[in-house]
Coordinates of C-alpha atoms in Angstrom, one line a residue:
M1 CA -18.9 -3.5 18.3
R2 CA -18.8 0.3 18.4
G3 CA -17.2 2.0 15.5
V4 CA -17.0 -1.0 13.2
L5 CA -17.6 -0.1 9.5
P6 CA -20.5 -2.2 8.1
L7 CA -19.8 -4.2 5.0
A8 CA -22.3 -2.4 2.9
E9 CA -21.5 -1.8 -0.7
E10 CA -20.7 1.9 -0.2
M11 CA -18.5 1.3 2.8
D12 CA -16.6 -2.0 2.0
T13 CA -12.9 -2.1 1.8
A14 CA -12.8 -1.6 -1.9
G15 CA -15.4 1.1 -1.9
F16 CA -13.5 3.1 0.7
F17 CA -10.1 3.1 -0.9
T18 CA -11.3 3.6 -4.5
R19 CA -12.9 6.8 -3.2
D20 CA -9.8 7.6 -1.2
P21 CA -9.3 11.4 -1.0
S22 CA -5.7 10.9 -2.1
R23 CA -6.8 9.9 -5.5
V24 CA -8.7 13.1 -6.0
R25 CA -5.8 15.2 -4.6
S26 CA -3.3 13.3 -6.8
W27 CA -5.5 14.0 -9.9
V28 CA -6.2 17.7 -9.1
S29 CA -2.7 18.5 -7.9
V30 CA -0.5 16.3 -10.1
G31 CA -2.3 14.3 -12.8
K32 CA -4.5 17.0 -14.4
P33 CA -1.9 19.8 -14.5
L34 CA 0.8 17.4 -15.6
I35 CA -1.2 16.0 -18.5
E36 CA -2.3 19.5 -19.6
A37 CA 1.2 20.8 -19.6
Y38 CA 2.6 17.8 -21.4
E39 CA -0.1 18.0 -24.1
E40 CA 0.5 21.7 -24.6
K41 CA 4.3 21.2 -25.0
F42 CA 4.5 17.9 -26.8
G43 CA 1.0 17.5 -28.4
S44 CA 0.4 14.1 -27.0
T45 CA -0.7 12.4 -23.8
P46 CA 2.0 11.2 -21.4
T47 CA 2.4 7.6 -20.5
F48 CA 2.2 6.5 -16.8
D49 CA 2.8 3.3 -14.9
P50 CA -0.4 1.2 -14.7
R51 CA -1.0 2.0 -11.0
A52 CA -0.6 5.8 -11.5
R53 CA -2.7 5.7 -14.7
E54 CA -5.5 3.9 -12.8
M55 CA -5.2 6.3 -9.9
F56 CA -5.6 9.4 -12.1
K57 CA -8.4 7.7 -14.0
R58 CA -10.4 7.1 -10.8
G59 CA -9.5 10.5 -9.4
A60 CA -10.9 12.3 -12.4
M61 CA -14.2 10.4 -12.1
H62 CA -15.0 11.8 -8.6
T63 CA -17.0 14.9 -7.8
N64 CA -16.6 17.2 -4.9
K65 CA -19.5 15.4 -3.2
D66 CA -17.6 12.2 -3.6
F67 CA -14.5 13.8 -2.0
I68 CA -16.5 15.1 1.0
E69 CA -18.1 11.6 1.5
A70 CA -14.7 10.0 1.3
Q71 CA -13.4 12.3 4.0
R72 CA -16.3 11.3 6.2
I73 CA -15.5 7.6 5.7
L74 CA -11.8 8.2 6.2
H75 CA -12.5 9.8 9.6
A76 CA -14.8 6.9 10.6
F77 CA -12.1 4.5 9.6
R78 CA -9.5 6.3 11.7
E79 CA -11.8 6.3 14.7
F80 CA -12.5 2.6 14.3
V81 CA -8.9 1.6 14.0
G82 CA -7.9 3.6 17.0
S83 CA -10.8 2.6 19.3
D84 CA -11.5 -1.1 18.2
L85 CA -8.5 -2.5 16.3
L86 CA -5.2 -1.0 17.6
K87 CA -6.3 0.5 21.0
V88 CA -4.2 2.6 23.3
D89 CA -2.5 0.9 26.2
I90 CA -1.3 2.7 29.3
K91 CA 1.7 0.5 29.8
S92 CA 2.9 -0.4 26.3
C93 CA 1.2 2.5 24.3
S94 CA -0.4 0.1 21.9
D95 CA -2.4 -2.9 23.1
A96 CA -1.7 -4.8 19.9
L97 CA 0.4 -4.8 16.7
F98 CA -0.7 -5.3 13.1
M99 CA 1.8 -7.3 11.1
Y100 CA 1.7 -8.3 7.4
D101 CA 3.9 -9.5 4.6
A102 CA 5.8 -6.4 3.2
S103 CA 6.2 -7.9 -0.2
T104 CA 4.7 -10.7 -2.3
D105 CA 5.3 -14.0 -0.3
G106 CA 9.0 -14.1 -1.4
R107 CA 8.0 -14.1 -5.1
P108 CA 9.0 -11.4 -7.7
S109 CA 6.5 -8.8 -8.8
Y110 CA 7.4 -7.1 -12.1
R111 CA 6.4 -3.7 -13.4
V112 CA 5.5 -5.3 -16.8
A113 CA 2.2 -7.1 -16.1
D114 CA 2.8 -9.9 -18.6
F115 CA 5.9 -11.1 -16.7
N116 CA 3.7 -11.7 -13.6
N117 CA 1.9 -14.6 -15.5
M118 CA 5.2 -16.5 -15.7
E119 CA 6.0 -19.3 -13.4
G120 CA 7.1 -18.2 -9.9
A121 CA 5.9 -14.7 -10.2
A122 CA 3.3 -12.8 -8.2
Q123 CA 0.6 -10.4 -9.3
A124 CA 2.3 -7.0 -9.5
L125 CA 1.8 -4.5 -6.7
L126 CA 2.1 -1.7 -9.2
A127 CA 0.6 -3.2 -12.3
G128 CA -1.9 -5.7 -10.9
P129 CA -5.6 -5.0 -10.9
V130 CA -7.4 -4.5 -7.6
G131 CA -8.7 -7.8 -6.2
G132 CA -7.4 -9.7 -9.3
D133 CA -10.4 -8.9 -11.5
G134 CA -10.6 -5.2 -11.3
N135 CA -13.7 -5.1 -9.2
T136 CA -13.6 -7.6 -6.2
A137 CA -11.2 -6.8 -3.4
V138 CA -10.1 -8.8 -0.4
P139 CA -8.7 -7.3 2.8
S140 CA -5.1 -8.2 2.1
D141 CA -5.2 -6.0 -1.0
Y142 CA -5.3 -3.0 1.3
F143 CA -3.1 -3.8 4.2
T144 CA -0.5 -1.3 3.0
Y145 CA -3.2 1.5 3.3
V146 CA -4.1 0.9 7.0
A147 CA -1.2 2.9 8.5
S148 CA -1.3 5.7 6.0
M149 CA -5.1 6.1 6.1
A150 CA -5.4 5.8 9.9
G151 CA -2.3 7.9 10.6
L152 CA -0.4 5.2 12.4
P153 CA 3.4 4.5 12.8
E154 CA 4.7 1.7 10.6
V155 CA 8.1 0.2 10.3
T156 CA 9.5 -2.3 7.8
I157 CA 11.5 -5.2 9.3
P158 CA 13.8 -7.1 6.9
L159 CA 14.0 -10.8 7.9
G160 CA 16.0 -12.4 5.1
Q161 CA 16.1 -13.1 1.4
V162 CA 15.2 -15.8 -1.1
G163 CA 16.5 -16.7 -4.5
Y164 CA 14.3 -16.3 -7.6
Y165 CA 14.8 -16.4 -11.3
N166 CA 14.5 -12.9 -12.8
H167 CA 12.8 -13.1 -16.2
V168 CA 14.2 -9.6 -17.0
S169 CA 17.9 -10.2 -16.4
R170 CA 17.5 -14.0 -17.0
E171 CA 19.6 -14.7 -14.0
W172 CA 19.1 -16.1 -10.5
E173 CA 18.9 -13.2 -8.0
M174 CA 18.0 -12.5 -4.4
L175 CA 14.7 -11.0 -3.2
P176 CA 14.3 -9.4 0.3
V177 CA 11.7 -10.8 2.6
A178 CA 10.3 -8.5 5.2
V179 CA 7.2 -7.7 7.4
Q180 CA 5.4 -4.5 8.2
V181 CA 4.6 -3.7 11.8
V182 CA 1.9 -1.2 12.6
A183 CA 1.0 0.2 16.1
H184 CA -1.5 2.6 17.7
R185 CA -1.3 6.3 16.6
G186 CA 1.5 8.1 18.4
C187 CA 3.4 4.9 19.4
D188 CA 6.4 5.6 17.2
D189 CA 8.8 4.9 20.1
L190 CA 7.2 1.5 20.6
S191 CA 7.8 0.5 17.0
L192 CA 11.4 1.6 17.1
N193 CA 12.0 -0.1 20.5
I194 CA 10.8 -3.4 19.0
V195 CA 13.3 -3.1 16.2
E196 CA 16.1 -2.2 18.7
K197 CA 15.3 -5.1 21.0
L198 CA 15.1 -7.6 18.1
A199 CA 18.5 -6.4 16.9
G200 CA 19.9 -6.7 20.4
K201 CA 18.8 -10.3 20.6
G202 CA 20.4 -11.1 17.2
V203 CA 17.1 -11.6 15.4
L204 CA 17.7 -8.7 13.1
E205 CA 21.0 -7.4 11.6
G206 CA 22.0 -4.6 9.3
V207 CA 21.2 -4.7 5.6
K208 CA 23.4 -4.0 2.7
T209 CA 22.9 -1.9 -0.4
G210 CA 23.1 -3.6 -3.8
R211 CA 21.9 -7.0 -5.0
H212 CA 22.0 -8.8 -1.6
T213 CA 20.2 -7.7 1.5
F214 CA 22.5 -9.6 3.9

């Protein structure tokens, strides 16, 4: 199939996103100057959330050559998604939709990694290691990157809520359940029309602010 990225070591899903240009930009534009300014003013290194800390660490490891190669892979990825995965359609704009779980299967995901080893919790989106062991990745680890990396429209559709025991507050609380919907590049109107029609048929309803979604 034309444009499909081979699953070679240097171009697999994990390899692509760990060399993601945004990591380098984040390090050069945010991480490095922030750390230098903090150390100069306070004489110590600032503390970051696990995901941000890992992102800056990876970004600092890359050379300009790595950055240029990542840009090339990013371009190839965008071309592949637009020509072979979510193709343009004359009538509907996008010949398919990419949908995935917007959260963690209705389970809580805590910022403190130790809490995610407790019963009923899921590996943290912010604190959890990539692929579960820090090295091996599976496609679902990177679903959230598809739209942003390929420049595609994406909407979050809330479907409901489930109860869970919060190990922080030690109370039963509600957790939103939602799906992400991704379409072909430029099909923003299609995505919004889908939401509008689902709401018109009573499938979707407005959400509340606060501790309950509905």
